[in-house]
Each structure stands twice: as C-alpha cells, then as structure tokens.
C-alpha atoms as a PDB file:
ATOM      1  CA  UNK A   1     100.542 162.534 108.485  1.00  0.00           C
ATOM      2  CA  UNK A   2      99.023 163.625 111.797  1.00  0.00           C
ATOM      3  CA  UNK A   3      99.268 160.943 114.447  1.00  0.00           C
ATOM      4  CA  UNK A   4      96.407 160.843 116.888  1.00  0.00           C
ATOM      5  CA  UNK A   5      95.844 159.339 120.303  1.00  0.00           C
ATOM      6  CA  UNK A   6      92.078 159.372 120.806  1.00  0.00           C
ATOM      7  CA  UNK A   7      90.197 158.956 117.524  1.00  0.00           C
ATOM      8  CA  UNK A   8      86.856 160.641 118.285  1.00  0.00           C
ATOM      9  CA  UNK A   9      88.351 163.704 119.962  1.00  0.00           C
ATOM     10  CA  UNK A  10      91.476 164.214 117.917  1.00  0.00           C
ATOM     11  CA  UNK A  11      89.883 163.826 114.506  1.00  0.00           C
ATOM     12  CA  UNK A  12      87.845 166.910 115.416  1.00  0.00           C
ATOM     13  CA  UNK A  13      91.097 168.755 116.129  1.00  0.00           C
ATOM     14  CA  UNK A  14      92.449 167.526 112.832  1.00  0.00           C
ATOM     15  CA  UNK A  15      89.506 169.022 110.963  1.00  0.00           C
ATOM     16  CA  UNK A  16      90.153 172.364 112.652  1.00  0.00           C
ATOM     17  CA  UNK A  17      93.422 172.512 110.697  1.00  0.00           C
ATOM     18  CA  UNK A  18      91.419 172.294 107.500  1.00  0.00           C
ATOM     19  CA  UNK A  19      89.177 175.155 108.516  1.00  0.00           C
ATOM     20  CA  UNK A  20      92.061 177.418 109.391  1.00  0.00           C
ATOM     21  CA  UNK A  21      93.622 176.862 105.981  1.00  0.00           C
ATOM     22  CA  UNK A  22      90.285 177.609 104.344  1.00  0.00           C
ATOM     23  CA  UNK A  23      90.326 181.084 105.936  1.00  0.00           C
ATOM     24  CA  UNK A  24      93.175 181.908 103.546  1.00  0.00           C
ATOM     25  CA  UNK A  25      91.077 181.217 100.478  1.00  0.00           C
ATOM     26  CA  UNK A  26      92.751 177.921  99.616  1.00  0.00           C
ATOM     27  CA  UNK A  27      91.037 175.264  97.527  1.00  0.00           C
ATOM     28  CA  UNK A  28      90.706 172.133  99.646  1.00  0.00           C
ATOM     29  CA  UNK A  29      89.497 168.612  99.035  1.00  0.00           C
ATOM     30  CA  UNK A  30      88.298 167.030 102.292  1.00  0.00           C
ATOM     31  CA  UNK A  31      87.672 163.294 102.347  1.00  0.00           C
ATOM     32  CA  UNK A  32      85.659 162.390 105.436  1.00  0.00           C
ATOM     33  CA  UNK A  33      85.279 158.665 106.038  1.00  0.00           C
ATOM     34  CA  UNK A  34      83.262 158.811 109.276  1.00  0.00           C
ATOM     35  CA  UNK A  35      81.003 161.877 109.187  1.00  0.00           C
ATOM     36  CA  UNK A  36      78.056 162.820 107.017  1.00  0.00           C
ATOM     37  CA  UNK A  37      77.789 165.984 104.936  1.00  0.00           C
ATOM     38  CA  UNK A  38      75.544 167.495 107.626  1.00  0.00           C
ATOM     39  CA  UNK A  39      77.997 166.732 110.438  1.00  0.00           C
ATOM     40  CA  UNK A  40      80.904 168.189 108.486  1.00  0.00           C
ATOM     41  CA  UNK A  41      78.912 171.334 107.674  1.00  0.00           C
ATOM     42  CA  UNK A  42      77.871 171.833 111.311  1.00  0.00           C
ATOM     43  CA  UNK A  43      81.450 171.603 112.518  1.00  0.00           C
ATOM     44  CA  UNK A  44      82.761 173.893 109.822  1.00  0.00           C
ATOM     45  CA  UNK A  45      80.145 176.568 110.533  1.00  0.00           C
ATOM     46  CA  UNK A  46      80.789 176.372 114.279  1.00  0.00           C
ATOM     47  CA  UNK A  47      84.503 176.906 113.704  1.00  0.00           C
ATOM     48  CA  UNK A  48      84.060 179.767 111.239  1.00  0.00           C
ATOM     49  CA  UNK A  49      81.226 181.597 113.006  1.00  0.00           C
ATOM     50  CA  UNK A  50      82.107 180.981 116.656  1.00  0.00           C
ATOM     51  CA  UNK A  51      78.554 179.738 117.280  1.00  0.00           C
ATOM     52  CA  UNK A  52      78.509 176.702 119.574  1.00  0.00           C
ATOM     53  CA  UNK A  53      78.254 173.396 117.736  1.00  0.00           C
ATOM     54  CA  UNK A  54      75.484 172.250 120.081  1.00  0.00           C
ATOM     55  CA  UNK A  55      73.130 174.882 118.681  1.00  0.00           C
ATOM     56  CA  UNK A  56      73.393 173.361 115.220  1.00  0.00           C
ATOM     57  CA  UNK A  57      73.073 169.805 116.484  1.00  0.00           C
ATOM     58  CA  UNK A  58      70.016 170.640 118.630  1.00  0.00           C
ATOM     59  CA  UNK A  59      68.527 172.965 115.975  1.00  0.00           C
ATOM     60  CA  UNK A  60      68.315 175.827 118.441  1.00  0.00           C
ATOM     61  CA  UNK A  61      67.277 179.305 117.363  1.00  0.00           C
ATOM     62  CA  UNK A  62      70.189 181.656 116.699  1.00  0.00           C
ATOM     63  CA  UNK A  63      70.426 185.325 117.602  1.00  0.00           C
ATOM     64  CA  UNK A  64      70.518 187.943 114.846  1.00  0.00           C
ATOM     65  CA  UNK A  65      74.253 188.365 115.350  1.00  0.00           C
ATOM     66  CA  UNK A  66      74.836 184.616 115.197  1.00  0.00           C
ATOM     67  CA  UNK A  67      72.786 184.377 111.998  1.00  0.00           C
ATOM     68  CA  UNK A  68      74.993 187.003 110.378  1.00  0.00           C
ATOM     69  CA  UNK A  69      78.147 185.155 111.404  1.00  0.00           C
ATOM     70  CA  UNK A  70      76.753 181.856 110.129  1.00  0.00           C
ATOM     71  CA  UNK A  71      75.781 183.457 106.814  1.00  0.00           C
ATOM     72  CA  UNK A  72      79.319 184.722 106.404  1.00  0.00           C
ATOM     73  CA  UNK A  73      80.599 181.243 107.218  1.00  0.00           C
ATOM     74  CA  UNK A  74      78.326 179.639 104.624  1.00  0.00           C
ATOM     75  CA  UNK A  75      79.931 181.845 101.973  1.00  0.00           C
ATOM     76  CA  UNK A  76      83.250 180.155 102.802  1.00  0.00           C
ATOM     77  CA  UNK A  77      81.767 176.664 103.061  1.00  0.00           C
ATOM     78  CA  UNK A  78      81.097 176.524  99.341  1.00  0.00           C
ATOM     79  CA  UNK A  79      82.097 173.962  96.708  1.00  0.00           C
ATOM     80  CA  UNK A  80      84.263 176.623  95.090  1.00  0.00           C
ATOM     81  CA  UNK A  81      86.369 176.760  98.268  1.00  0.00           C
ATOM     82  CA  UNK A  82      86.155 173.355  99.889  1.00  0.00           C
ATOM     83  CA  UNK A  83      84.875 170.184  98.309  1.00  0.00           C
ATOM     84  CA  UNK A  84      83.764 167.509 100.782  1.00  0.00           C
ATOM     85  CA  UNK A  85      83.435 163.802 100.082  1.00  0.00           C
ATOM     86  CA  UNK A  86      81.608 162.082 102.937  1.00  0.00           C
ATOM     87  CA  UNK A  87      81.963 158.374 102.280  1.00  0.00           C
ATOM     88  CA  UNK A  88      83.308 155.318 104.049  1.00  0.00           C
ATOM     89  CA  UNK A  89      84.178 153.532 100.798  1.00  0.00           C
ATOM     90  CA  UNK A  90      86.994 155.749  99.502  1.00  0.00           C
ATOM     91  CA  UNK A  91      90.253 154.399  98.138  1.00  0.00           C
ATOM     92  CA  UNK A  92      93.413 156.260  97.152  1.00  0.00           C
ATOM     93  CA  UNK A  93      92.418 155.764  93.495  1.00  0.00           C
ATOM     94  CA  UNK A  94      88.989 157.358  93.993  1.00  0.00           C
ATOM     95  CA  UNK A  95      90.575 160.288  95.844  1.00  0.00           C
ATOM     96  CA  UNK A  96      93.072 160.711  92.996  1.00  0.00           C
ATOM     97  CA  UNK A  97      90.281 160.891  90.408  1.00  0.00           C
ATOM     98  CA  UNK A  98      88.384 163.539  92.356  1.00  0.00           C
ATOM     99  CA  UNK A  99      91.566 165.509  93.092  1.00  0.00           C
ATOM    100  CA  UNK A 100      92.516 165.552  89.407  1.00  0.00           C
ATOM    101  CA  UNK A 101      89.063 166.814  88.416  1.00  0.00           C
ATOM    102  CA  UNK A 102      89.214 169.523  91.051  1.00  0.00           C
ATOM    103  CA  UNK A 103      92.760 170.580  90.133  1.00  0.00           C
ATOM    104  CA  UNK A 104      91.822 170.902  86.452  1.00  0.00           C
ATOM    105  CA  UNK A 105      88.514 172.703  86.975  1.00  0.00           C
ATOM    106  CA  UNK A 106      89.156 175.104  89.859  1.00  0.00           C
ATOM    107  CA  UNK A 107      92.605 174.516  91.284  1.00  0.00           C
ATOM    108  CA  UNK A 108      93.688 172.509  94.316  1.00  0.00           C
ATOM    109  CA  UNK A 109      95.905 173.581  97.205  1.00  0.00           C
ATOM    110  CA  UNK A 110      95.492 170.771  99.727  1.00  0.00           C
ATOM    111  CA  UNK A 111      93.990 167.318 100.258  1.00  0.00           C
ATOM    112  CA  UNK A 112      92.814 166.285 103.719  1.00  0.00           C
ATOM    113  CA  UNK A 113      91.849 162.720 104.609  1.00  0.00           C
ATOM    114  CA  UNK A 114      89.996 161.753 107.796  1.00  0.00           C
ATOM    115  CA  UNK A 115      91.467 159.240 108.376  1.00  0.00           C
ATOM    116  CA  UNK A 116      94.153 156.963 106.894  1.00  0.00           C
ATOM    117  CA  UNK A 117      93.146 153.636 108.434  1.00  0.00           C
ATOM    118  CA  UNK A 118      89.541 154.111 107.267  1.00  0.00           C
ATOM    119  CA  UNK A 119      90.483 154.164 103.583  1.00  0.00           C
ATOM    120  CA  UNK A 120      89.911 150.912 101.739  1.00  0.00           C
ATOM    121  CA  UNK A 121      92.689 148.951 100.020  1.00  0.00           C
ATOM    122  CA  UNK A 122      92.665 149.029  96.230  1.00  0.00           C
ATOM    123  CA  UNK A 123      92.356 145.309  95.498  1.00  0.00           C
ATOM    124  CA  UNK A 124      90.376 143.887  98.374  1.00  0.00           C
ATOM    125  CA  UNK A 125      91.985 142.249 101.374  1.00  0.00           C
ATOM    126  CA  UNK A 126      95.742 141.737 101.441  1.00  0.00           C
ATOM    127  CA  UNK A 127      97.674 139.049 103.264  1.00  0.00           C
ATOM    128  CA  UNK A 128      98.036 141.341 106.278  1.00  0.00           C
ATOM    129  CA  UNK A 129      96.574 144.555 107.633  1.00  0.00           C
ATOM    130  CA  UNK A 130     100.080 146.032 107.740  1.00  0.00           C
ATOM    131  CA  UNK A 131     100.407 145.524 103.967  1.00  0.00           C
ATOM    132  CA  UNK A 132      97.029 147.159 103.375  1.00  0.00           C
ATOM    133  CA  UNK A 133      97.754 150.252 105.460  1.00  0.00           C
ATOM    134  CA  UNK A 134     101.295 150.468 104.120  1.00  0.00           C
ATOM    135  CA  UNK A 135      99.939 150.473 100.570  1.00  0.00           C
ATOM    136  CA  UNK A 136      97.466 153.236 101.453  1.00  0.00           C
ATOM    137  CA  UNK A 137     100.218 155.352 103.027  1.00  0.00           C
ATOM    138  CA  UNK A 138     102.415 154.848  99.972  1.00  0.00           C
ATOM    139  CA  UNK A 139      99.517 155.740  97.671  1.00  0.00           C
ATOM    140  CA  UNK A 140      98.833 159.003  99.502  1.00  0.00           C
ATOM    141  CA  UNK A 141     102.521 159.913  99.282  1.00  0.00           C
ATOM    142  CA  UNK A 142     102.497 159.302  95.532  1.00  0.00           C
ATOM    143  CA  UNK A 143      99.342 161.386  95.236  1.00  0.00           C
ATOM    144  CA  UNK A 144     101.038 164.340  96.922  1.00  0.00           C
ATOM    145  CA  UNK A 145     104.097 164.063  94.669  1.00  0.00           C
ATOM    146  CA  UNK A 146     102.175 163.576  91.409  1.00  0.00           C
ATOM    147  CA  UNK A 147      99.718 166.455  91.994  1.00  0.00           C
ATOM    148  CA  UNK A 148     102.271 168.670  93.767  1.00  0.00           C
ATOM    149  CA  UNK A 149      99.922 169.410  96.678  1.00  0.00           C
ATOM    150  CA  UNK A 150     100.244 168.623 100.398  1.00  0.00           C
ATOM    151  CA  UNK A 151      98.211 165.686 101.664  1.00  0.00           C
ATOM    152  CA  UNK A 152      97.265 165.845 105.345  1.00  0.00           C
ATOM    153  CA  UNK A 153      95.797 162.744 106.914  1.00  0.00           C
ATOM    154  CA  UNK A 154      94.903 161.729 110.427  1.00  0.00           C
ATOM    155  CA  UNK A 155      96.044 158.360 111.747  1.00  0.00           C
ATOM    156  CA  UNK A 156      95.429 156.330 114.875  1.00  0.00           C
ATOM    157  CA  UNK A 157      97.965 154.992 117.319  1.00  0.00           C
ATOM    158  CA  UNK A 158      97.755 151.399 118.429  1.00  0.00           C
ATOM    159  CA  UNK A 159      96.012 150.305 121.615  1.00  0.00           C
ATOM    160  CA  UNK A 160      99.253 149.877 123.519  1.00  0.00           C
ATOM    161  CA  UNK A 161     100.052 153.547 122.970  1.00  0.00           C
ATOM    162  CA  UNK A 162      96.597 154.579 124.154  1.00  0.00           C
ATOM    163  CA  UNK A 163      96.853 152.455 127.307  1.00  0.00           C
ATOM    164  CA  UNK A 164     100.305 153.819 128.127  1.00  0.00           C
ATOM    165  CA  UNK A 165      99.053 157.382 127.689  1.00  0.00           C
ATOM    166  CA  UNK A 166      96.027 156.814 129.907  1.00  0.00           C
ATOM    167  CA  UNK A 167      98.186 155.231 132.608  1.00  0.00           C
ATOM    168  CA  UNK A 168     100.491 158.267 132.565  1.00  0.00           C
ATOM    169  CA  UNK A 169      97.711 160.876 132.443  1.00  0.00           C
ATOM    170  CA  UNK A 170      98.775 164.038 134.212  1.00  0.00           C
ATOM    171  CA  UNK A 171     102.505 163.388 133.800  1.00  0.00           C
ATOM    172  CA  UNK A 172     104.131 165.577 131.154  1.00  0.00           C
ATOM    173  CA  UNK A 173     106.413 163.786 128.717  1.00  0.00           C
ATOM    174  CA  UNK A 174     105.535 160.389 130.210  1.00  0.00           C
ATOM    175  CA  UNK A 175     103.658 157.933 128.026  1.00  0.00           C
ATOM    176  CA  UNK A 176     103.730 160.195 124.947  1.00  0.00           C
ATOM    177  CA  UNK A 177     103.139 157.981 121.883  1.00  0.00           C
ATOM    178  CA  UNK A 178     106.109 157.256 119.653  1.00  0.00           C
ATOM    179  CA  UNK A 179     106.205 157.112 115.870  1.00  0.00           C
ATOM    180  CA  UNK A 180     106.604 153.348 115.806  1.00  0.00           C
ATOM    181  CA  UNK A 181     103.256 153.032 117.607  1.00  0.00           C
ATOM    182  CA  UNK A 182     101.230 154.332 114.660  1.00  0.00           C
ATOM    183  CA  UNK A 183      98.552 151.734 114.169  1.00  0.00           C
ATOM    184  CA  UNK A 184      98.804 148.832 111.713  1.00  0.00           C
ATOM    185  CA  UNK A 185     101.924 149.748 109.739  1.00  0.00           C
ATOM    186  CA  UNK A 186     105.371 151.241 110.273  1.00  0.00           C
ATOM    187  CA  UNK A 187     105.216 152.402 106.655  1.00  0.00           C
ATOM    188  CA  UNK A 188     103.063 155.344 107.774  1.00  0.00           C
ATOM    189  CA  UNK A 189     106.114 156.752 109.542  1.00  0.00           C
ATOM    190  CA  UNK A 190     108.367 155.927 106.595  1.00  0.00           C
ATOM    191  CA  UNK A 191     106.195 157.642 103.982  1.00  0.00           C
ATOM    192  CA  UNK A 192     105.350 160.791 105.952  1.00  0.00           C
ATOM    193  CA  UNK A 193     107.371 163.948 105.434  1.00  0.00           C
ATOM    194  CA  UNK A 194     106.014 165.385 108.676  1.00  0.00           C
ATOM    195  CA  UNK A 195     104.323 163.770 111.657  1.00  0.00           C
ATOM    196  CA  UNK A 196     102.516 165.886 114.244  1.00  0.00           C
ATOM    197  CA  UNK A 197     101.308 164.151 117.399  1.00  0.00           C
ATOM    198  CA  UNK A 198      98.407 165.762 119.258  1.00  0.00           C
ATOM    199  CA  UNK A 199      98.821 164.835 122.913  1.00  0.00           C
ATOM    200  CA  UNK A 200      96.734 165.686 125.962  1.00  0.00           C
ATOM    201  CA  UNK A 201      98.872 165.107 129.090  1.00  0.00           C
ATOM    202  CA  UNK A 202      96.040 166.037 131.462  1.00  0.00           C
ATOM    203  CA  UNK A 203      92.325 166.697 131.175  1.00  0.00           C
ATOM    204  CA  UNK A 204      89.897 168.758 133.235  1.00  0.00           C
ATOM    205  CA  UNK A 205      86.293 168.434 132.029  1.00  0.00           C
ATOM    206  CA  UNK A 206      85.248 171.385 134.192  1.00  0.00           C
ATOM    207  CA  UNK A 207      87.093 173.785 131.865  1.00  0.00           C
ATOM    208  CA  UNK A 208      85.656 175.060 128.557  1.00  0.00           C
ATOM    209  CA  UNK A 209      88.909 174.295 126.769  1.00  0.00           C
ATOM    210  CA  UNK A 210      91.446 171.507 126.400  1.00  0.00           C
ATOM    211  CA  UNK A 211      95.225 171.957 126.711  1.00  0.00           C
ATOM    212  CA  UNK A 212      96.855 170.148 123.794  1.00  0.00           C
ATOM    213  CA  UNK A 213     100.513 169.612 123.032  1.00  0.00           C
ATOM    214  CA  UNK A 214     101.293 169.506 119.317  1.00  0.00           C
ATOM    215  CA  UNK A 215     104.554 167.594 118.914  1.00  0.00           C
ATOM    216  CA  UNK A 216     106.417 167.667 115.595  1.00  0.00           C
ATOM    217  CA  UNK A 217     108.037 164.229 115.841  1.00  0.00           C
ATOM    218  CA  UNK A 218     109.291 164.045 112.268  1.00  0.00           C
ATOM    219  CA  UNK A 219     110.066 166.811 109.806  1.00  0.00           C
ATOM    220  CA  UNK A 220     112.117 166.200 106.680  1.00  0.00           C
ATOM    221  CA  UNK A 221     112.117 169.899 105.782  1.00  0.00           C
ATOM    222  CA  UNK A 222     113.041 171.417 109.137  1.00  0.00           C
ATOM    223  CA  UNK A 223     113.360 170.961 112.862  1.00  0.00           C
ATOM    224  CA  UNK A 224     111.227 169.157 115.410  1.00  0.00           C
ATOM    225  CA  UNK A 225     109.739 170.421 118.643  1.00  0.00           C
ATOM    226  CA  UNK A 226     106.453 171.106 120.400  1.00  0.00           C
ATOM    227  CA  UNK A 227     103.958 173.892 120.997  1.00  0.00           C
ATOM    228  CA  UNK A 228     100.998 174.156 123.380  1.00  0.00           C
ATOM    229  CA  UNK A 229      97.544 174.827 121.947  1.00  0.00           C
ATOM    230  CA  UNK A 230      94.147 175.655 123.413  1.00  0.00           C
ATOM    231  CA  UNK A 231      91.302 173.628 121.917  1.00  0.00           C
ATOM    232  CA  UNK A 232      87.731 174.896 122.315  1.00  0.00           C
ATOM    233  CA  UNK A 233      85.348 171.915 121.880  1.00  0.00           C
ATOM    234  CA  UNK A 234      82.239 174.113 121.748  1.00  0.00           C
ATOM    235  CA  UNK A 235      83.335 175.728 118.493  1.00  0.00           C
ATOM    236  CA  UNK A 236      85.851 173.180 117.203  1.00  0.00           C
ATOM    237  CA  UNK A 237      88.676 175.735 117.157  1.00  0.00           C
ATOM    238  CA  UNK A 238      92.321 175.976 118.140  1.00  0.00           C
ATOM    239  CA  UNK A 239      94.231 178.946 119.541  1.00  0.00           C
ATOM    240  CA  UNK A 240      97.817 179.401 120.638  1.00  0.00           C
ATOM    241  CA  UNK A 241      98.457 178.958 124.345  1.00  0.00           C
ATOM    242  CA  UNK A 242      99.267 182.531 125.345  1.00  0.00           C
ATOM    243  CA  UNK A 243     100.134 181.723 128.958  1.00  0.00           C
ATOM    244  CA  UNK A 244     102.947 179.374 128.000  1.00  0.00           C
ATOM    245  CA  UNK A 245     103.392 175.689 128.773  1.00  0.00           C
END
C-alpha cells in the first residue's frame, strides 16, 4: 500500500511505478478509478517515450524523432502487456474476476489500484466509513494471497496529516505523515505488507523537477528507510537523486 499526501500529484507518481515495471515485460492489471482510458494512455506514452505530456493533451504536432519514440511506446502499451480498467465503480470482487481471467489467459504479475479509497464496498454502505475501507483493504490483501501476485494500491492520508505537512513545508522530517494517519481506516496499515510514503518536504515551482522522499515506513519482509527521488512532471517519470539528499 503506497500512502500519499497530495492526491492529484502523488497518484501520478504512483502510476510511474506501474510504467517502470512494465519496462521489464511484466503483465499488469491497472485499475484506474479517476482517469479515463485516454488520460491513462497519454501519461503512459509520455513516461515511455519522454515526450512531454502537454503535447498529447494539447494535440500538438510531434517531431519525427518523437513519433518514433511514441510508436515504440505504443508497442508496450498493449493489452498483452498492460490491461487497463478505467472505471469509478470497481469493487474488490470485480477486480478479482478480471484478474482471474487475465491470469488464466495471459498470465499476471502485478495488480495496481488507483486508489484504495475510491473502490466501492461490496454490499453498499456499511455502518461506518472505517468499516468500508477496512473491508476493501482486507479484500485486496486476500486477492494478493489467493492469486499469488503483488497488489500495489495508492491511498490518501487524512486532512490532519495534509495540514501538518503544509504547515511544516520546507522543514525536513517535520510534519511527515505517520501510518496511523492513513485516511478512513487503521486497517490499511494492518493489512499492508509494505507502506511507502511519498513526501515532498519543499517545493520550488520554478524547477522542472520535484524532489521527493520515498519513505519505507513498514516492511514485513525487510528493513525500513528512505531514498530521495527526482520526479519529472512533464514526462511523468522518476529518477534516482544522484546528488544525494
């Protein structure tokens, strides 16, 4: 489960993880609850080709070199490599059905969900939102165990965590969200094998990149720690921070 501070920005970073895995020829099921097929395709092609996302959004003409890179990217963005479900009505049960079909027909290496709190509960509204989200988190964990594939999902922090982070902007290690601040249910933390928090201690909009701290806050199979990453919004890509933290 990948904890996230700012939904609109960090879900983009979350999708970049999917694209990097796809470079290795893995079979991925991506469930996107907030973006259309066109939006997902534009972001994928920008990440794979290195062509700025804005050119796809504004339908700008591409250079010959960019067209070649996009064509190569389209070969990867194929139903045989990555299957995308763009729908805001998905439940864990519907994801399970699609994952089983994909695993039987072509193989399945990973399931990615964008994002946990946008999935719908199985049986309508529960007595509390915490019960609903807890049930979804538990269902995704069971899905991973039953199909023997990793399930990566984004999740929001609560508003208190966001306010604390904004108040401490520019101060390293101050106001960093904690696991118990994952929005709506503590069961998200309980069910997750690994939780990675994407934090942005400071922001400078004059730069073409964003400096992101990826914090492994929980890891049942190893250690915890942090690493600095460089996020390029123009192409939706991550790179290691070569200059150190």
